[in-house]
Amino acid sequence: MSDKLGIIADDFTGALMVAGYLEAAGIHCPVVFDSLAVTGAAPVIIAGTRTRTVPVPEALTQVKRMAEAFLAAGFTRLAYKACASFDSTAEGNIGPAADLLADLQGLRPVLMSAGFPRFGSTVHQGYLFYRGRLVSESIKRFDPLTPMPDPDLVRFLALQTPHRIGLVPHATLRRGRDAAWAAVDALKADGAGHVLFDTTDDDDVEIAADLAAARPAILAASDPLIIAYAERLARGAPAAPPLPPFGAGPAAVLAGTVGPVILSQLAAFGAVHPVLTLDLLDPRGEAVAIAAALDWAAPLIGMQPFAISTATDQQGVGRTQGALGPTGAARLAEFLLGSIAMGLRERGVKRLVVAGGETSGAVVTALGIASVRALPEGPLGTGFCVTDGPDPLSLYLKPGKLGADDVLLRALEVMR
């Protein structure tokens, strides 16, 4: 394969999701969290970053560092991977990241696609739907950092970039590749710097992927287009090396996401195993709260799994955000759980389930993990991985809003 693909993901769970699908297709796709871990040893590498909710300058610093590492390692194609619901704010980071990559390689227009039909996230006529409802009317409206108030992605993304955004709708994609190419070329001639494809169904994704692979392009897209694009570019690449086994040892769950999904999952877990819920407004302070959590966990390590969580209901979210602000509350939760993760590893925990994309980023960063091997999609989907090195740590990094009520229990069984 001549066109190696470097993918920059806006969070860690999304990076693992893409890698898991590609590994299942027989494509070697290491996941790196540090630019120094980028090598030219695989046809596709995906870098997990924490660019979704940080300020734009910080996000662009991360994207630029990873992009330059990919280019230095001989990667000729770059893509920015956003989540299916294009979680963002009017100020943030999809448009600026896409513009940075386009400017680095001198390629326009950027090809964009949101949604993931398999999981009920679709785009039709440029409008984003989540589980059959406009994203602004779905449970996504409760997201504390990226509530997505406008479902019109052309209008919403236009707030993030000075370049005009054009749309190739489902009706055009249904007419085939030639019609879709003609639409892209017409939008480019009309001055569009970004072209958004509808994702009404999987056929839309396949057409968009064919177009993206046929010419040099920058992608800023969600999982299905990134996966289909990588599969096309990696055809003919050497087979992936054997997968590592899970590491054995004591297990724990860390949950920092919010909302009804994780609360139901923790309730199911708590019916079988102990759960400790941290109060972000604990007057004792961060150091005491961390030490107390580790003291609580110490007698359980190796005896039975347990969970430590900052998740709370909408009333609790309102209380903490009122005192700390949305970003302050999120960052405090990440700091607490990342610090607790370090303490648990020092005390012998070898299997960690982490719920929430931002929480996963905080935990992996706190543990100093530079790269992992993602495992193929299984009955619980993607997100399972094993760290590199002689003392492996098994991880399941779970998006906060996915999974059945018993997913935390089942994940620990899978990791045995």
Tab-separated table of C-alpha atoms in Angstrom:
chain	number	residue	atom	x	y	z
A	1	MET	CA	0.000	0.000	0.000
A	2	SER	CA	1.384	3.417	-0.945
A	3	ASP	CA	-1.106	5.726	0.772
A	4	LYS	CA	-0.659	5.358	4.526
A	5	LEU	CA	-3.421	6.943	6.578
A	6	GLY	CA	-2.944	8.852	9.807
A	7	ILE	CA	-6.193	9.436	11.693
A	8	ILE	CA	-6.461	11.982	14.499
A	9	ALA	CA	-9.425	11.201	16.763
A	10	ASP	CA	-11.014	13.808	19.017
A	11	ASP	CA	-11.181	11.404	21.969
A	12	PHE	CA	-9.794	8.076	23.078
A	13	THR	CA	-12.930	5.926	22.925
A	14	GLY	CA	-13.563	6.991	19.347
A	15	ALA	CA	-9.997	6.101	18.411
A	16	LEU	CA	-10.473	2.615	19.817
A	17	MET	CA	-13.809	2.183	18.070
A	18	VAL	CA	-12.275	2.828	14.655
A	19	ALA	CA	-9.246	0.647	15.417
A	20	GLY	CA	-11.460	-2.197	16.619
A	21	TYR	CA	-13.436	-2.248	13.387
A	22	LEU	CA	-10.266	-2.158	11.292
A	23	GLU	CA	-8.592	-4.907	13.319
A	24	ALA	CA	-11.718	-7.021	12.791
A	25	ALA	CA	-11.238	-6.498	9.044
A	26	GLY	CA	-7.650	-7.770	9.314
A	27	ILE	CA	-6.061	-4.313	9.080
A	28	HIS	CA	-3.299	-3.568	11.578
A	29	CYS	CA	-4.216	-0.271	13.246
A	30	PRO	CA	-2.199	0.667	16.358
A	31	VAL	CA	-3.688	3.312	18.643
A	32	VAL	CA	-1.251	5.925	19.937
A	33	PHE	CA	-1.752	8.615	22.549
A	34	ASP	CA	1.670	10.239	22.184
A	35	SER	CA	3.151	11.655	18.976
A	36	LEU	CA	6.465	9.990	19.846
A	37	ALA	CA	4.748	6.608	19.439
A	38	VAL	CA	3.953	7.238	15.746
A	39	THR	CA	5.969	4.993	13.429
A	40	GLY	CA	5.606	3.890	9.838
A	41	ALA	CA	5.130	0.245	10.804
A	42	ALA	CA	1.400	-0.017	10.035
A	43	PRO	CA	-0.788	1.000	7.078
A	44	VAL	CA	-3.185	2.896	9.343
A	45	ILE	CA	-2.499	4.465	12.723
A	46	ILE	CA	-5.059	6.311	14.792
A	47	ALA	CA	-4.048	8.872	17.374
A	48	GLY	CA	-6.316	9.449	20.342
A	49	THR	CA	-6.329	13.090	21.427
A	50	ARG	CA	-8.436	15.170	23.806
A	51	THR	CA	-9.526	17.868	21.372
A	52	ARG	CA	-13.308	17.662	21.586
A	53	THR	CA	-13.946	20.072	24.441
A	54	VAL	CA	-10.682	21.929	25.070
A	55	PRO	CA	-10.183	25.540	23.876
A	56	VAL	CA	-9.478	25.861	20.158
A	57	PRO	CA	-5.778	26.856	20.503
A	58	GLU	CA	-5.085	23.841	22.702
A	59	ALA	CA	-6.958	21.543	20.321
A	60	LEU	CA	-5.024	22.819	17.336
A	61	THR	CA	-1.723	22.337	19.155
A	62	GLN	CA	-2.606	18.664	19.692
A	63	VAL	CA	-3.799	18.189	16.099
A	64	LYS	CA	-0.716	19.865	14.631
A	65	ARG	CA	1.653	17.802	16.778
A	66	MET	CA	0.053	14.536	15.677
A	67	ALA	CA	-0.251	15.593	12.029
A	68	GLU	CA	3.406	16.548	11.836
A	69	ALA	CA	4.367	13.220	13.413
A	70	PHE	CA	2.335	11.363	10.786
A	71	LEU	CA	3.846	13.339	7.906
A	72	ALA	CA	7.373	12.818	9.263
A	73	ALA	CA	6.704	9.054	9.427
A	74	GLY	CA	5.686	8.944	5.765
A	75	PHE	CA	1.908	9.072	6.016
A	76	THR	CA	0.471	10.663	2.882
A	77	ARG	CA	-3.172	10.926	3.942
A	78	LEU	CA	-4.624	12.608	7.028
A	79	ALA	CA	-8.095	12.535	8.559
A	80	TYR	CA	-9.752	14.067	11.600
A	81	LYS	CA	-12.188	11.714	13.311
A	82	ALA	CA	-15.090	13.322	15.212
A	83	CYS	CA	-17.839	11.475	17.059
A	84	ALA	CA	-21.016	10.400	15.289
A	85	SER	CA	-23.048	13.278	16.705
A	86	PHE	CA	-20.284	15.769	15.807
A	87	ASP	CA	-20.203	16.877	19.461
A	88	SER	CA	-18.934	20.431	19.443
A	89	THR	CA	-19.723	24.015	20.310
A	90	ALA	CA	-20.021	27.141	18.196
A	91	GLU	CA	-16.388	27.929	19.056
A	92	GLY	CA	-15.018	24.411	18.812
A	93	ASN	CA	-13.004	22.327	17.161
A	94	ILE	CA	-14.103	20.349	14.098
A	95	GLY	CA	-13.904	23.247	11.653
A	96	PRO	CA	-10.555	24.574	12.917
A	97	ALA	CA	-9.011	21.078	12.975
A	98	ALA	CA	-10.189	20.409	9.428
A	99	ASP	CA	-8.815	23.749	8.266
A	100	LEU	CA	-5.435	23.058	9.870
A	101	LEU	CA	-5.062	19.686	8.142
A	102	ALA	CA	-6.220	21.120	4.816
A	103	ASP	CA	-3.704	23.942	5.053
A	104	LEU	CA	-0.876	21.539	5.980
A	105	GLN	CA	-1.409	19.530	2.808
A	106	GLY	CA	-2.902	22.188	0.551
A	107	LEU	CA	-6.062	20.193	-0.134
A	108	ARG	CA	-9.598	21.564	-0.590
A	109	PRO	CA	-12.420	20.948	-0.148
A	110	VAL	CA	-12.404	19.010	3.100
A	111	LEU	CA	-14.834	16.093	2.871
A	112	MET	CA	-17.073	15.863	5.940
A	113	SER	CA	-19.600	13.342	7.217
A	114	ALA	CA	-21.355	12.892	10.571
A	115	GLY	CA	-23.636	10.146	11.875
A	116	PHE	CA	-23.397	6.380	12.340
A	117	PRO	CA	-26.542	4.688	10.981
A	118	ARG	CA	-25.814	1.431	12.791
A	119	PHE	CA	-26.245	3.245	16.115
A	120	GLY	CA	-29.200	5.385	15.120
A	121	SER	CA	-27.273	8.554	14.271
A	122	THR	CA	-28.013	9.846	10.771
A	123	VAL	CA	-27.801	13.006	8.679
A	124	HIS	CA	-30.500	13.859	6.132
A	125	GLN	CA	-30.664	17.105	4.160
A	126	GLY	CA	-27.823	18.249	6.407
A	127	TYR	CA	-29.865	17.749	9.606
A	128	LEU	CA	-28.436	15.515	12.326
A	129	PHE	CA	-30.715	12.955	13.985
A	130	TYR	CA	-29.968	10.848	17.062
A	131	ARG	CA	-32.127	7.756	17.584
A	132	GLY	CA	-34.882	9.066	15.368
A	133	ARG	CA	-35.041	12.588	16.781
A	134	LEU	CA	-33.323	15.803	15.857
A	135	VAL	CA	-30.136	15.895	17.902
A	136	SER	CA	-31.370	19.056	19.623
A	137	GLU	CA	-34.437	17.123	20.878
A	138	SER	CA	-32.598	13.913	21.844
A	139	ILE	CA	-30.831	12.926	25.070
A	140	LYS	CA	-27.826	14.712	23.577
A	141	ARG	CA	-29.389	17.971	24.710
A	142	PHE	CA	-28.387	17.015	28.268
A	143	ASP	CA	-24.681	16.784	27.429
A	144	PRO	CA	-23.010	19.153	29.918
A	145	LEU	CA	-20.300	20.382	27.510
A	146	THR	CA	-21.601	19.834	23.967
A	147	PRO	CA	-25.417	19.914	23.967
A	148	MET	CA	-25.633	20.545	20.169
A	149	PRO	CA	-28.513	23.045	20.085
A	150	ASP	CA	-28.651	23.305	16.272
A	151	PRO	CA	-29.268	20.140	14.196
A	152	ASP	CA	-28.450	21.914	10.894
A	153	LEU	CA	-24.803	20.901	10.477
A	154	VAL	CA	-24.133	23.230	7.559
A	155	ARG	CA	-25.319	26.188	9.607
A	156	PHE	CA	-23.685	24.964	12.828
A	157	LEU	CA	-20.281	24.162	11.335
A	158	ALA	CA	-20.279	27.485	9.484
A	159	LEU	CA	-19.769	29.117	12.900
A	160	GLN	CA	-16.407	27.323	13.186
A	161	THR	CA	-14.692	28.090	9.883
A	162	PRO	CA	-14.357	31.004	7.446
A	163	HIS	CA	-14.719	28.580	4.531
A	164	ARG	CA	-18.130	27.980	3.006
A	165	ILE	CA	-19.731	24.583	3.627
A	166	GLY	CA	-21.597	22.822	0.836
A	167	LEU	CA	-23.910	19.823	1.089
A	168	VAL	CA	-24.199	16.688	-1.042
A	169	PRO	CA	-27.648	15.368	-0.067
A	170	HIS	CA	-28.939	11.818	0.032
A	171	ALA	CA	-30.883	12.242	-3.217
A	172	THR	CA	-27.672	13.044	-5.087
A	173	LEU	CA	-25.721	10.220	-3.434
A	174	ARG	CA	-28.453	7.762	-4.463
A	175	ARG	CA	-27.741	8.640	-8.094
A	176	GLY	CA	-24.241	7.168	-7.801
A	177	ARG	CA	-20.582	8.141	-7.837
A	178	ASP	CA	-20.594	10.220	-11.002
A	179	ALA	CA	-23.462	12.367	-9.765
A	180	ALA	CA	-21.803	12.762	-6.372
A	181	TRP	CA	-18.465	13.744	-7.954
A	182	ALA	CA	-20.206	16.293	-10.137
A	183	ALA	CA	-21.851	17.774	-7.039
A	184	VAL	CA	-18.529	17.979	-5.177
A	185	ASP	CA	-16.815	19.609	-8.145
A	186	ALA	CA	-19.641	22.114	-8.546
A	187	LEU	CA	-19.500	23.067	-4.867
A	188	LYS	CA	-15.714	23.447	-5.065
A	189	ALA	CA	-16.028	25.662	-8.139
A	190	ASP	CA	-18.557	27.746	-6.236
A	191	GLY	CA	-16.047	28.383	-3.452
A	192	ALA	CA	-16.897	25.723	-0.876
A	193	GLY	CA	-13.965	24.875	1.384
A	194	HIS	CA	-15.850	22.007	3.037
A	195	VAL	CA	-18.325	19.529	1.576
A	196	LEU	CA	-20.677	17.672	3.924
A	197	PHE	CA	-22.205	14.381	2.786
A	198	ASP	CA	-25.563	13.194	4.063
A	199	THR	CA	-25.448	9.926	6.023
A	200	THR	CA	-29.037	8.808	5.684
A	201	ASP	CA	-27.963	5.168	5.377
A	202	ASP	CA	-24.911	2.977	4.859
A	203	ASP	CA	-25.081	3.373	1.072
A	204	ASP	CA	-24.396	7.091	1.489
A	205	VAL	CA	-21.258	6.207	3.435
A	206	GLU	CA	-20.044	3.794	0.758
A	207	ILE	CA	-20.398	6.381	-2.013
A	208	ALA	CA	-18.624	9.029	0.058
A	209	ALA	CA	-15.781	6.611	0.869
A	210	ASP	CA	-15.298	5.747	-2.800
A	211	LEU	CA	-14.994	9.426	-3.621
A	212	ALA	CA	-12.601	10.167	-0.773
A	213	ALA	CA	-10.280	7.277	-1.671
A	214	ALA	CA	-10.203	8.096	-5.376
A	215	ARG	CA	-8.408	11.435	-4.978
A	216	PRO	CA	-6.098	12.988	-2.402
A	217	ALA	CA	-8.381	14.449	0.250
A	218	ILE	CA	-8.633	15.580	3.839
A	219	LEU	CA	-11.489	14.009	5.789
A	220	ALA	CA	-13.199	15.395	8.864
A	221	ALA	CA	-15.749	12.733	9.567
A	222	SER	CA	-17.358	10.358	12.046
A	223	ASP	CA	-16.659	6.658	12.406
A	224	PRO	CA	-18.331	4.982	9.404
A	225	LEU	CA	-16.757	7.136	6.686
A	226	ILE	CA	-13.341	7.026	8.380
A	227	ILE	CA	-13.564	3.214	8.646
A	228	ALA	CA	-14.734	2.708	5.048
A	229	TYR	CA	-12.047	5.112	3.793
A	230	ALA	CA	-9.295	3.294	5.727
A	231	GLU	CA	-10.475	-0.077	4.431
A	232	ARG	CA	-10.155	1.141	0.860
A	233	LEU	CA	-6.692	2.597	1.359
A	234	ALA	CA	-5.401	-0.492	3.218
A	235	ARG	CA	-6.330	-3.022	0.537
A	236	GLY	CA	-3.294	-5.147	-0.186
A	237	ALA	CA	-1.523	-4.276	3.066
A	238	PRO	CA	0.234	-7.078	5.018
A	239	ALA	CA	-1.900	-9.054	7.446
A	240	ALA	CA	-2.139	-7.775	10.999
A	241	PRO	CA	0.161	-9.415	13.565
A	242	PRO	CA	-1.367	-11.723	16.198
A	243	LEU	CA	-3.504	-10.076	18.866
A	244	PRO	CA	-2.284	-9.936	22.462
A	245	PRO	CA	-4.194	-11.721	25.241
A	246	PHE	CA	-5.920	-9.845	28.038
A	247	GLY	CA	-3.835	-9.232	31.122
A	248	ALA	CA	-5.030	-11.094	34.188
A	249	GLY	CA	-5.571	-9.632	37.628
A	250	PRO	CA	-7.860	-7.504	39.831
A	251	ALA	CA	-10.541	-5.414	38.143
A	252	ALA	CA	-12.229	-2.044	38.707
A	253	VAL	CA	-14.685	0.309	36.984
A	254	LEU	CA	-14.241	4.088	36.763
A	255	ALA	CA	-17.203	6.140	35.518
A	256	GLY	CA	-17.075	9.867	34.929
A	257	THR	CA	-19.729	10.359	32.278
A	258	VAL	CA	-23.183	11.684	33.175
A	259	GLY	CA	-26.737	10.971	32.105
A	260	PRO	CA	-29.361	8.251	32.396
A	261	VAL	CA	-27.389	5.606	30.479
A	262	ILE	CA	-24.466	5.375	32.893
A	263	LEU	CA	-26.760	5.653	35.928
A	264	SER	CA	-28.677	2.573	34.745
A	265	GLN	CA	-25.417	0.734	34.074
A	266	LEU	CA	-24.061	1.582	37.535
A	267	ALA	CA	-27.323	0.478	39.139
A	268	ALA	CA	-27.040	-2.929	37.448
A	269	PHE	CA	-23.387	-3.203	38.470
A	270	GLY	CA	-24.174	-2.076	42.018
A	271	ALA	CA	-26.702	-4.867	42.460
A	272	VAL	CA	-23.746	-7.289	42.370
A	273	HIS	CA	-20.624	-5.342	43.372
A	274	PRO	CA	-19.764	-2.302	45.547
A	275	VAL	CA	-20.021	1.194	44.055
A	276	LEU	CA	-18.532	4.361	45.531
A	277	THR	CA	-19.947	7.659	44.253
A	278	LEU	CA	-17.736	10.703	44.719
A	279	ASP	CA	-19.130	14.151	45.473
A	280	LEU	CA	-17.377	16.787	43.358
A	281	LEU	CA	-18.261	19.346	46.020
A	282	ASP	CA	-16.701	17.298	48.839
A	283	PRO	CA	-15.556	19.978	51.317
A	284	ARG	CA	-12.559	17.866	52.369
A	285	GLY	CA	-10.737	18.732	49.140
A	286	GLU	CA	-9.285	16.741	46.257
A	287	ALA	CA	-6.350	15.065	48.024
A	288	VAL	CA	-8.512	13.771	50.874
A	289	ALA	CA	-11.228	12.567	48.485
A	290	ILE	CA	-8.672	10.641	46.403
A	291	ALA	CA	-7.040	9.081	49.466
A	292	ALA	CA	-10.434	8.130	50.917
A	293	ALA	CA	-11.488	6.470	47.666
A	294	LEU	CA	-8.290	4.423	47.534
A	295	ASP	CA	-8.699	3.438	51.185
A	296	TRP	CA	-12.256	2.305	50.404
A	297	ALA	CA	-11.011	0.256	47.428
A	298	ALA	CA	-7.968	-1.313	49.101
A	299	PRO	CA	-9.700	-4.277	50.834
A	300	LEU	CA	-11.709	-5.018	47.670
A	301	ILE	CA	-8.751	-5.263	45.262
A	302	GLY	CA	-8.348	-8.879	44.267
A	303	MET	CA	-11.416	-9.915	46.252
A	304	GLN	CA	-14.136	-8.628	43.910
A	305	PRO	CA	-14.643	-5.971	41.245
A	306	PHE	CA	-15.859	-2.529	42.307
A	307	ALA	CA	-16.765	0.813	40.769
A	308	ILE	CA	-15.810	4.384	41.624
A	309	SER	CA	-17.941	7.043	39.960
A	310	THR	CA	-18.630	10.751	39.755
A	311	ALA	CA	-21.871	10.163	37.833
A	312	THR	CA	-24.998	11.818	39.149
A	313	ASP	CA	-28.523	12.693	38.056
A	314	GLN	CA	-29.588	15.920	36.342
A	315	GLN	CA	-30.210	17.595	39.695
A	316	GLY	CA	-26.709	16.669	40.839
A	317	VAL	CA	-25.197	17.845	37.559
A	318	GLY	CA	-26.967	21.176	37.988
A	319	ARG	CA	-25.686	21.503	41.537
A	320	THR	CA	-22.031	20.861	40.636
A	321	GLN	CA	-22.136	22.940	37.474
A	322	GLY	CA	-23.723	25.779	39.393
A	323	ALA	CA	-20.778	25.763	41.793
A	324	LEU	CA	-17.934	24.899	39.405
A	325	GLY	CA	-19.208	25.672	35.911
A	326	PRO	CA	-19.673	22.963	33.260
A	327	THR	CA	-16.009	22.795	32.304
A	328	GLY	CA	-14.779	23.069	35.887
A	329	ALA	CA	-16.990	20.195	37.004
A	330	ALA	CA	-15.877	17.997	34.119
A	331	ARG	CA	-12.192	18.703	34.649
A	332	LEU	CA	-12.442	18.021	38.387
A	333	ALA	CA	-14.124	14.668	37.751
A	334	GLU	CA	-11.400	13.759	35.262
A	335	PHE	CA	-8.651	14.748	37.693
A	336	LEU	CA	-10.128	12.722	40.534
A	337	LEU	CA	-10.649	9.591	38.471
A	338	GLY	CA	-7.281	9.875	36.726
A	339	SER	CA	-5.539	10.172	40.104
A	340	ILE	CA	-7.527	7.253	41.487
A	341	ALA	CA	-6.592	5.179	38.424
A	342	MET	CA	-2.902	5.731	39.198
A	343	GLY	CA	-3.452	4.625	42.786
A	344	LEU	CA	-5.381	1.537	41.732
A	345	ARG	CA	-2.667	0.463	39.323
A	346	GLU	CA	-0.021	0.908	42.025
A	347	ARG	CA	-2.151	-1.357	44.243
A	348	GLY	CA	-2.306	-4.136	41.649
A	349	VAL	CA	-5.394	-3.493	39.484
A	350	LYS	CA	-4.780	-5.013	36.029
A	351	ARG	CA	-8.207	-4.680	34.385
A	352	LEU	CA	-9.951	-1.321	34.102
A	353	VAL	CA	-13.339	-0.479	32.647
A	354	VAL	CA	-13.633	3.264	32.038
A	355	ALA	CA	-16.958	4.864	31.087
A	356	GLY	CA	-16.902	8.146	29.174
A	357	GLY	CA	-14.725	9.522	26.389
A	358	GLU	CA	-13.265	12.419	28.360
A	359	THR	CA	-12.827	10.205	31.432
A	360	SER	CA	-11.022	7.624	29.306
A	361	GLY	CA	-8.663	10.317	28.088
A	362	ALA	CA	-7.973	11.456	31.639
A	363	VAL	CA	-7.301	7.918	32.862
A	364	VAL	CA	-5.037	6.909	29.967
A	365	THR	CA	-3.104	10.173	30.264
A	366	ALA	CA	-2.723	9.820	34.036
A	367	LEU	CA	-1.406	6.282	33.608
A	368	GLY	CA	1.174	7.444	31.051
A	369	ILE	CA	0.022	4.985	28.369
A	370	ALA	CA	1.642	5.822	25.009
A	371	SER	CA	0.033	3.179	22.794
A	372	VAL	CA	-2.293	0.176	22.844
A	373	ARG	CA	-3.452	-2.604	20.580
A	374	ALA	CA	-7.184	-2.469	20.029
A	375	LEU	CA	-9.062	-5.754	19.927
A	376	PRO	CA	-11.616	-6.485	17.199
A	377	GLU	CA	-15.300	-5.811	17.690
A	378	GLY	CA	-16.979	-8.455	19.835
A	379	PRO	CA	-20.408	-8.972	21.428
A	380	LEU	CA	-19.961	-5.726	23.414
A	381	GLY	CA	-18.688	-3.777	20.429
A	382	THR	CA	-15.315	-2.057	20.435
A	383	GLY	CA	-13.247	-0.384	23.143
A	384	PHE	CA	-11.239	-3.331	24.465
A	385	CYS	CA	-7.470	-2.911	24.286
A	386	VAL	CA	-4.213	-4.058	25.857
A	387	THR	CA	-1.255	-1.812	26.634
A	388	ASP	CA	2.110	-2.471	25.053
A	389	GLY	CA	4.985	-3.711	27.188
A	390	PRO	CA	5.916	-6.555	29.542
A	391	ASP	CA	3.327	-5.758	32.247
A	392	PRO	CA	0.110	-5.333	30.256
A	393	LEU	CA	-2.964	-3.547	31.509
A	394	SER	CA	-6.303	-4.543	30.001
A	395	LEU	CA	-8.723	-1.702	29.334
A	396	TYR	CA	-12.287	-1.293	28.170
A	397	LEU	CA	-12.858	2.338	27.247
A	398	LYS	CA	-16.587	2.811	26.775
A	399	PRO	CA	-18.401	5.786	25.268
A	400	GLY	CA	-20.643	7.189	27.964
A	401	LYS	CA	-23.963	6.872	26.157
A	402	LEU	CA	-23.565	3.405	24.656
A	403	GLY	CA	-24.194	-0.069	26.027
A	404	ALA	CA	-26.934	-2.080	27.698
A	405	ASP	CA	-27.567	-1.864	31.441
A	406	ASP	CA	-25.334	-4.868	32.133
A	407	VAL	CA	-22.394	-3.747	29.966
A	408	LEU	CA	-20.054	-3.061	32.912
A	409	LEU	CA	-20.572	-6.545	34.319
A	410	ARG	CA	-20.230	-8.228	30.963
A	411	ALA	CA	-17.082	-6.256	30.109
A	412	LEU	CA	-15.290	-7.610	33.160
A	413	GLU	CA	-16.261	-11.143	32.195
A	414	VAL	CA	-14.928	-10.637	28.665
A	415	MET	CA	-11.627	-9.377	30.090
A	416	ARG	CA	-10.967	-12.501	32.175
